Amino acid sequence: MKNSVLLISLLLIVSCKKAVSSQEKQTDSVIVSEQSSNALNSDSAKVKVNNDTLMKQNVKSDTLLNKQNGEAVKLIDGEKLPSTLEYEFTDKIQKLIVRITNYHKAQLKATIIPENNQMNIRFNQIKLKDGQYDGPFGREISYKISGKGEVWLIIGKNLMADGENTGRFSVRIE
């Protein structure tokens, strides 16, 4: 009896210490396809833009690129809004930070318009002039801003949904 208990416990210990193959180590433990059903309808809905009501003005902005983090920073003067900014994600993990200086309006409205509607992209966060962050949001944001200062819009992939991580898109800021 004592020998059989010892043998069973030894087998349990050996089976629990099974080596994990390198292929198993590289896989992610999050199953994105199950989580995509929890996404808001506004995140995946097609964004329609009426060109008659929006004045298209492409912004010439300064771009700072930090390849180490996959991060790009665009600087825009808040006095030149409304405007449209165009950008492209070429890597799976990238983010775009739109820094709006001299923002003085009471409400910030912005929309992401991807060329491919299946693109996995959203406003991840907004950074207010007092340094506070809020988010996440969908492809559209309407946020009350108090006072004048610099506002950041941080755009990246939605970790809770699936879809293309690369592609061209426009950001309409009002």
Coordinates of N, CA and C in Angstrom, one line a residue:
M1 N 0.8 -1.2 0.0 CA 0.0 0.0 0.0 C 0.9 1.3 0.0
K2 N 1.9 1.3 0.9 CA 2.8 2.4 1.0 C 3.5 2.6 -0.3
N3 N 3.9 1.5 -1.0 CA 4.7 1.6 -2.2 C 3.8 2.2 -3.4
S4 N 2.5 1.8 -3.4 CA 1.6 2.3 -4.4 C 1.3 3.8 -4.3
V5 N 1.2 4.3 -3.0 CA 0.9 5.7 -2.8 C 2.2 6.5 -3.2
L6 N 3.3 6.0 -2.9 CA 4.6 6.6 -3.3 C 4.7 6.7 -4.8
L7 N 4.4 5.6 -5.4 CA 4.5 5.5 -6.9 C 3.5 6.5 -7.6
I8 N 2.3 6.6 -7.1 CA 1.3 7.5 -7.6 C 1.7 9.0 -7.4
S9 N 2.2 9.3 -6.2 CA 2.6 10.6 -6.0 C 3.8 11.0 -6.8
L10 N 4.8 10.1 -7.1 CA 5.9 10.3 -7.9 C 5.4 10.6 -9.4
L11 N 4.4 9.8 -9.9 CA 3.9 10.0 -11.2 C 3.2 11.3 -11.3
L12 N 2.5 11.8 -10.3 CA 1.9 13.1 -10.3 C 2.9 14.2 -10.4
I13 N 4.0 14.1 -9.6 CA 5.0 15.1 -9.6 C 5.7 15.2 -11.0
V14 N 6.0 14.1 -11.6 CA 6.6 14.0 -12.9 C 5.7 14.6 -14.0
S15 N 4.4 14.2 -13.9 CA 3.5 14.7 -15.0 C 3.2 16.2 -14.8
C16 N 3.3 16.8 -13.6 CA 3.1 18.2 -13.4 C 4.3 19.0 -13.9
K17 N 5.5 18.4 -13.9 CA 6.7 19.1 -14.3 C 7.0 18.9 -15.8
K18 N 6.0 18.6 -16.6 CA 6.2 18.4 -18.1 C 6.8 19.7 -18.7
A19 N 7.8 19.5 -19.5 CA 8.4 20.7 -20.1 C 7.4 21.3 -21.1
V20 N 7.4 22.6 -21.1 CA 6.6 23.4 -22.1 C 7.4 23.6 -23.3
S21 N 6.8 23.2 -24.5 CA 7.6 23.4 -25.7 C 7.6 24.9 -26.1
S22 N 8.6 25.2 -26.9 CA 8.8 26.7 -27.3 C 7.6 27.2 -28.0
Q23 N 6.9 26.4 -28.8 CA 5.7 26.8 -29.5 C 4.6 27.2 -28.5
E24 N 4.5 26.5 -27.4 CA 3.4 26.8 -26.5 C 3.8 28.1 -25.7
K25 N 5.0 28.4 -25.5 CA 5.4 29.6 -24.8 C 5.1 30.8 -25.6
Q26 N 5.1 30.7 -26.9 CA 4.9 31.9 -27.7 C 3.5 32.3 -27.9
T27 N 2.5 31.4 -27.6 CA 1.1 31.7 -27.9 C 0.6 32.6 -26.8
D28 N -0.4 33.4 -27.1 CA -1.0 34.3 -26.2 C -2.2 33.6 -25.5
S29 N -2.4 33.9 -24.2 CA -3.4 33.2 -23.5 C -4.8 33.9 -23.6
V30 N -4.9 35.0 -24.3 CA -6.1 35.7 -24.5 C -6.7 35.3 -25.8
I31 N -7.9 34.9 -25.8 CA -8.6 34.5 -27.1 C -9.5 35.7 -27.5
V32 N -9.0 36.4 -28.5 CA -9.6 37.6 -28.9 C -11.0 37.4 -29.6
S33 N -11.1 36.3 -30.3 CA -12.4 36.1 -31.1 C -13.6 36.0 -30.1
E34 N -13.4 35.5 -28.9 CA -14.5 35.4 -28.0 C -14.8 36.7 -27.4
Q35 N -13.9 37.6 -27.3 CA -14.1 38.9 -26.7 C -14.7 39.9 -27.7
S36 N -14.6 39.7 -29.0 CA -15.1 40.6 -30.0 C -16.6 40.8 -29.9
S37 N -17.3 39.8 -29.4 CA -18.8 39.9 -29.2 C -19.1 41.0 -28.2
N38 N -18.2 41.3 -27.3 CA -18.5 42.3 -26.3 C -18.2 43.7 -26.7
A39 N -17.7 43.9 -27.9 CA -17.3 45.2 -28.4 C -18.6 46.0 -28.7
L40 N -18.5 47.3 -28.5 CA -19.7 48.2 -28.8 C -20.0 48.2 -30.3
N41 N -21.3 48.4 -30.6 CA -21.6 48.5 -32.0 C -21.0 49.7 -32.7
S42 N -20.8 50.7 -31.9 CA -20.2 51.9 -32.5 C -18.8 51.7 -32.9
D43 N -18.1 50.8 -32.3 CA -16.7 50.5 -32.6 C -16.6 49.9 -34.0
S44 N -17.5 49.0 -34.4 CA -17.4 48.3 -35.6 C -18.3 48.9 -36.7
A45 N -19.1 49.9 -36.4 CA -20.0 50.4 -37.4 C -19.3 51.3 -38.4
K46 N -19.8 51.3 -39.6 CA -19.1 52.2 -40.6 C -19.4 53.6 -40.2
V47 N -18.3 54.4 -40.3 CA -18.4 55.8 -40.1 C -18.7 56.5 -41.4
K48 N -19.8 57.2 -41.5 CA -20.1 57.8 -42.8 C -19.9 59.3 -42.6
V49 N -19.2 59.9 -43.5 CA -18.9 61.3 -43.5 C -19.6 62.0 -44.6
N50 N -20.3 63.0 -44.3 CA -20.9 63.8 -45.3 C -20.0 64.9 -45.7
N51 N -19.4 64.8 -46.9 CA -18.4 65.8 -47.4 C -19.0 67.2 -47.5
D52 N -20.3 67.3 -47.6 CA -20.9 68.7 -47.8 C -20.8 69.5 -46.5
T53 N -20.9 68.8 -45.3 CA -20.9 69.5 -44.1 C -19.5 69.7 -43.4
L54 N -18.6 68.8 -43.9 CA -17.2 68.9 -43.3 C -16.3 69.6 -44.3
M55 N -15.6 70.6 -43.8 CA -14.6 71.3 -44.6 C -13.3 70.5 -44.5
K56 N -12.9 69.9 -45.6 CA -11.7 69.1 -45.5 C -10.5 70.0 -45.6
Q57 N -9.7 69.9 -44.6 CA -8.5 70.7 -44.5 C -7.4 69.8 -44.0
N58 N -6.5 69.3 -44.8 CA -5.4 68.5 -44.4 C -4.4 69.3 -43.6
V59 N -4.0 68.8 -42.5 CA -3.1 69.5 -41.6 C -1.6 69.2 -41.9
K60 N -0.8 70.2 -42.0 CA 0.6 69.9 -42.1 C 1.1 69.9 -40.7
S61 N 1.5 68.8 -40.2 CA 1.9 68.7 -38.8 C 3.4 68.2 -38.7
D62 N 4.0 68.5 -37.6 CA 5.3 67.9 -37.3 C 5.1 66.5 -36.8
T63 N 6.0 65.6 -37.3 CA 5.9 64.2 -36.8 C 7.2 63.8 -36.2
L64 N 7.1 63.3 -35.0 CA 8.2 62.7 -34.2 C 8.0 61.2 -34.1
L65 N 8.9 60.4 -34.5 CA 8.8 59.0 -34.5 C 9.8 58.3 -33.6
N66 N 9.2 57.5 -32.7 CA 10.0 56.7 -31.8 C 9.9 55.3 -32.2
K67 N 10.8 54.7 -33.0 CA 10.6 53.4 -33.5 C 10.8 52.3 -32.4
Q68 N 11.4 52.6 -31.3 CA 11.7 51.7 -30.3 C 10.3 51.3 -29.7
N69 N 9.4 52.2 -29.5 CA 8.1 51.9 -28.9 C 7.0 51.7 -29.9
G70 N 7.3 51.9 -31.2 CA 6.3 51.9 -32.2 C 5.3 53.1 -32.1
E71 N 5.9 54.2 -31.7 CA 5.0 55.3 -31.3 C 5.4 56.5 -32.2
A72 N 4.3 57.2 -32.7 CA 4.5 58.4 -33.5 C 3.8 59.5 -32.8
V73 N 4.3 60.7 -32.8 CA 3.7 61.9 -32.2 C 3.5 62.9 -33.3
K74 N 2.3 63.4 -33.5 CA 1.9 64.5 -34.4 C 1.5 65.7 -33.6
L75 N 2.1 66.8 -34.0 CA 1.8 68.1 -33.3 C 0.9 68.9 -34.2
I76 N -0.2 69.4 -33.6 CA -1.2 70.2 -34.3 C -1.5 71.4 -33.5
D77 N -1.7 72.6 -34.2 CA -2.1 73.8 -33.5 C -3.6 73.8 -33.4
G78 N -4.1 74.0 -32.2 CA -5.5 74.0 -32.0 C -6.2 75.2 -32.6
E79 N -5.5 76.2 -33.0 CA -6.1 77.4 -33.7 C -6.5 77.0 -35.1
K80 N -6.0 75.9 -35.7 CA -6.2 75.5 -37.1 C -7.3 74.4 -37.2
L81 N -8.1 74.2 -36.2 CA -9.1 73.2 -36.3 C -10.4 73.8 -36.8
P82 N -11.2 73.1 -37.5 CA -11.3 71.6 -37.7 C -10.3 71.2 -38.8
S83 N -9.8 70.0 -38.8 CA -8.9 69.5 -39.7 C -8.9 68.0 -39.8
T84 N -8.2 67.5 -40.8 CA -8.1 66.1 -41.0 C -6.7 65.7 -41.1
L85 N -6.3 64.6 -40.4 CA -4.9 64.2 -40.3 C -4.9 62.8 -40.9
E86 N -4.0 62.5 -41.7 CA -3.9 61.1 -42.3 C -2.6 60.4 -41.8
Y87 N -2.7 59.1 -41.6 CA -1.6 58.3 -41.0 C -1.8 56.9 -41.4
E88 N -0.7 56.1 -41.3 CA -0.7 54.7 -41.6 C 0.0 53.9 -40.5
F89 N -0.6 52.8 -40.1 CA 0.1 51.9 -39.2 C 0.7 50.8 -40.1
T90 N 2.0 50.5 -39.9 CA 2.6 49.5 -40.7 C 3.0 48.3 -39.9
D91 N 3.0 48.4 -38.6 CA 3.4 47.3 -37.7 C 2.2 46.9 -36.9
K92 N 2.2 45.7 -36.3 CA 1.1 45.2 -35.5 C 0.9 46.0 -34.3
I93 N 2.0 46.4 -33.6 CA 1.8 47.2 -32.4 C 2.4 48.6 -32.6
Q94 N 1.5 49.5 -32.8 CA 1.8 50.9 -33.0 C 0.8 51.8 -32.4
K95 N 1.2 53.0 -32.1 CA 0.2 54.0 -31.6 C 0.6 55.3 -32.1
L96 N -0.4 56.2 -32.2 CA -0.2 57.5 -32.7 C -0.7 58.5 -31.6
I97 N 0.1 59.4 -31.3 CA -0.3 60.4 -30.3 C -0.4 61.7 -31.0
V98 N -1.7 62.3 -31.0 CA -1.9 63.6 -31.6 C -1.9 64.6 -30.5
R99 N -0.9 65.5 -30.5 CA -0.8 66.5 -29.5 C -1.4 67.8 -30.1
I100 N -2.5 68.2 -29.5 CA -3.2 69.5 -29.9 C -2.8 70.6 -29.0
T101 N -2.0 71.5 -29.5 CA -1.5 72.6 -28.6 C -2.6 73.8 -28.8
N102 N -2.6 74.6 -27.8 CA -3.5 75.8 -27.8 C -5.0 75.5 -28.0
Y103 N -5.4 74.3 -27.5 CA -6.8 74.0 -27.6 C -7.7 74.8 -26.7
H104 N -8.7 75.5 -27.2 CA -9.5 76.4 -26.3 C -11.0 76.2 -26.4
K105 N -11.5 75.3 -27.2 CA -12.9 75.0 -27.4 C -13.4 74.3 -26.2
A106 N -14.8 74.4 -26.0 CA -15.4 73.7 -24.8 C -15.6 72.2 -25.0
Q107 N -15.6 71.8 -26.3 CA -15.9 70.3 -26.5 C -15.0 69.9 -27.7
L108 N -14.3 68.8 -27.4 CA -13.4 68.2 -28.4 C -14.2 67.0 -29.1
K109 N -14.3 67.1 -30.4 CA -14.9 66.0 -31.2 C -13.9 65.5 -32.2
A110 N -13.7 64.2 -32.2 CA -12.8 63.6 -33.2 C -13.4 62.2 -33.7
T111 N -13.0 61.9 -34.9 CA -13.5 60.6 -35.5 C -12.3 60.0 -36.2
I112 N -12.2 58.6 -36.1 CA -11.2 57.9 -36.8 C -11.9 57.3 -38.0
I113 N -11.4 57.5 -39.2 CA -12.0 56.9 -40.4 C -11.0 56.0 -41.1
P114 N -11.0 54.7 -40.9 CA -10.0 53.8 -41.5 C -10.4 53.5 -43.0
E115 N -9.4 53.3 -43.8 CA -9.7 52.9 -45.2 C -10.4 51.5 -45.2
N116 N -10.0 50.6 -44.4 CA -10.6 49.3 -44.2 C -11.4 49.3 -42.9
N117 N -12.7 49.1 -43.1 CA -13.6 49.2 -41.9 C -13.3 48.1 -40.9
Q118 N -12.6 47.0 -41.3 CA -12.3 45.9 -40.4 C -11.0 46.2 -39.6
M119 N -10.4 47.4 -39.8 CA -9.2 47.7 -39.1 C -9.5 47.9 -37.6
N120 N -8.6 47.3 -36.8 CA -8.8 47.3 -35.3 C -8.1 48.6 -34.8
I121 N -8.8 49.7 -34.6 CA -8.3 50.9 -34.2 C -9.3 51.7 -33.4
R122 N -8.8 52.5 -32.4 CA -9.7 53.3 -31.6 C -8.9 54.4 -30.9
F123 N -9.7 55.3 -30.3 CA -9.0 56.2 -29.3 C -8.8 55.5 -28.0
N124 N -7.6 55.2 -27.7 CA -7.3 54.5 -26.5 C -7.4 55.4 -25.2
Q125 N -6.9 56.6 -25.3 CA -7.0 57.5 -24.2 C -7.0 59.0 -24.7
I126 N -7.4 59.8 -23.8 CA -7.2 61.3 -23.9 C -6.5 61.8 -22.7
K127 N -5.5 62.7 -23.0 CA -4.7 63.3 -21.9 C -5.1 64.7 -21.9
L128 N -5.6 65.2 -20.7 CA -6.1 66.6 -20.6 C -4.9 67.5 -20.2
K129 N -5.2 68.8 -20.2 CA -4.2 69.8 -19.9 C -3.6 69.6 -18.5
D130 N -4.4 69.1 -17.6 CA -3.9 69.0 -16.2 C -3.2 67.6 -15.9
G131 N -3.0 66.9 -17.0 CA -2.2 65.6 -16.9 C -3.0 64.4 -16.6
Q132 N -4.3 64.6 -16.5 CA -5.2 63.4 -16.2 C -5.5 62.7 -17.5
Y133 N -5.7 61.4 -17.4 CA -6.0 60.5 -18.6 C -7.5 60.0 -18.4
D134 N -8.1 59.8 -19.6 CA -9.4 59.1 -19.6 C -9.5 58.2 -20.8
G135 N -10.3 57.2 -20.7 CA -10.5 56.3 -21.8 C -10.6 54.9 -21.3
P136 N -10.8 53.9 -22.1 CA -10.8 53.9 -23.6 C -12.1 54.4 -24.2
F137 N -12.0 54.7 -25.5 CA -13.1 55.2 -26.3 C -13.2 54.3 -27.5
G138 N -14.2 54.6 -28.4 CA -14.3 53.9 -29.7 C -13.6 54.7 -30.8
R139 N -14.2 54.6 -31.9 CA -13.7 55.3 -33.1 C -14.1 56.8 -33.1
E140 N -15.1 57.1 -32.2 CA -15.5 58.5 -32.1 C -15.4 59.0 -30.7
I141 N -15.0 60.2 -30.5 CA -14.9 60.8 -29.2 C -15.5 62.2 -29.2
S142 N -16.3 62.4 -28.1 CA -16.8 63.8 -27.9 C -16.6 64.0 -26.4
Y143 N -15.7 65.0 -26.1 CA -15.2 65.1 -24.7 C -15.2 66.6 -24.3
K144 N -15.8 66.9 -23.1 CA -15.8 68.2 -22.6 C -14.4 68.7 -22.1
I145 N -14.0 69.8 -22.6 CA -12.6 70.3 -22.2 C -12.8 71.6 -21.5
S146 N -12.2 71.8 -20.4 CA -12.3 73.1 -19.7 C -10.9 73.8 -19.8
G147 N -11.0 75.1 -20.2 CA -9.8 75.9 -20.2 C -9.0 75.7 -21.5
K148 N -7.9 76.5 -21.6 CA -7.0 76.4 -22.7 C -5.8 75.6 -22.4
G149 N -5.3 74.8 -23.3 CA -4.0 74.1 -23.0 C -3.8 73.0 -24.1
E150 N -2.9 72.1 -23.7 CA -2.6 71.0 -24.7 C -3.4 69.7 -24.3
V151 N -3.9 69.2 -25.4 CA -4.7 67.9 -25.2 C -4.1 66.9 -26.1
W152 N -4.0 65.7 -25.6 CA -3.4 64.5 -26.4 C -4.5 63.6 -26.7
L153 N -4.6 63.1 -27.9 CA -5.4 61.9 -28.3 C -4.5 60.8 -28.6
I154 N -4.6 59.7 -27.9 CA -3.8 58.5 -28.1 C -4.6 57.4 -28.9
I155 N -4.1 57.1 -30.1 CA -4.8 56.2 -31.0 C -4.0 54.9 -31.1
G156 N -4.6 53.8 -31.0 CA -4.0 52.5 -31.1 C -4.9 51.4 -31.4
K157 N -4.5 50.2 -31.3 CA -5.4 49.0 -31.5 C -6.2 48.8 -30.2
N158 N -7.3 48.2 -30.5 CA -8.2 47.8 -29.4 C -7.8 46.4 -29.0
L159 N -7.3 46.2 -27.8 CA -6.9 44.9 -27.3 C -8.0 43.9 -27.0
M160 N -9.3 44.4 -27.0 CA -10.4 43.6 -26.7 C -11.2 43.2 -28.0
A161 N -10.6 43.4 -29.1 CA -11.3 43.1 -30.4 C -10.2 42.5 -31.4
D162 N -10.7 41.9 -32.4 CA -9.8 41.4 -33.5 C -10.0 42.3 -34.7
G163 N -9.2 42.1 -35.7 CA -9.2 42.8 -36.9 C -7.8 43.1 -37.4
E164 N -7.7 43.8 -38.5 CA -6.4 44.2 -39.1 C -5.8 45.2 -38.2
N165 N -4.5 45.1 -38.0 CA -3.7 46.0 -37.1 C -3.0 47.0 -38.0
T166 N -2.9 46.8 -39.3 CA -2.2 47.7 -40.1 C -3.1 48.3 -41.1
G167 N -2.7 49.5 -41.6 CA -3.5 50.2 -42.7 C -3.6 51.7 -42.5
R168 N -4.1 52.3 -43.5 CA -4.2 53.8 -43.6 C -5.5 54.2 -42.9
F169 N -5.5 55.4 -42.3 CA -6.7 55.9 -41.7 C -6.6 57.4 -41.6
S170 N -7.7 58.1 -41.4 CA -7.8 59.5 -41.2 C -8.3 59.8 -39.8
V171 N -7.9 60.9 -39.3 CA -8.5 61.4 -38.0 C -9.0 62.8 -38.2
R172 N -10.3 62.9 -38.0 CA -11.0 64.2 -38.2 C -11.2 64.8 -36.8
I173 N -10.6 66.0 -36.6 CA -10.6 66.7 -35.3 C -11.3 68.0 -35.4
E174 N -12.3 68.2 -34.5 CA -13.0 69.5 -34.6 C -12.9 70.2 -33.2

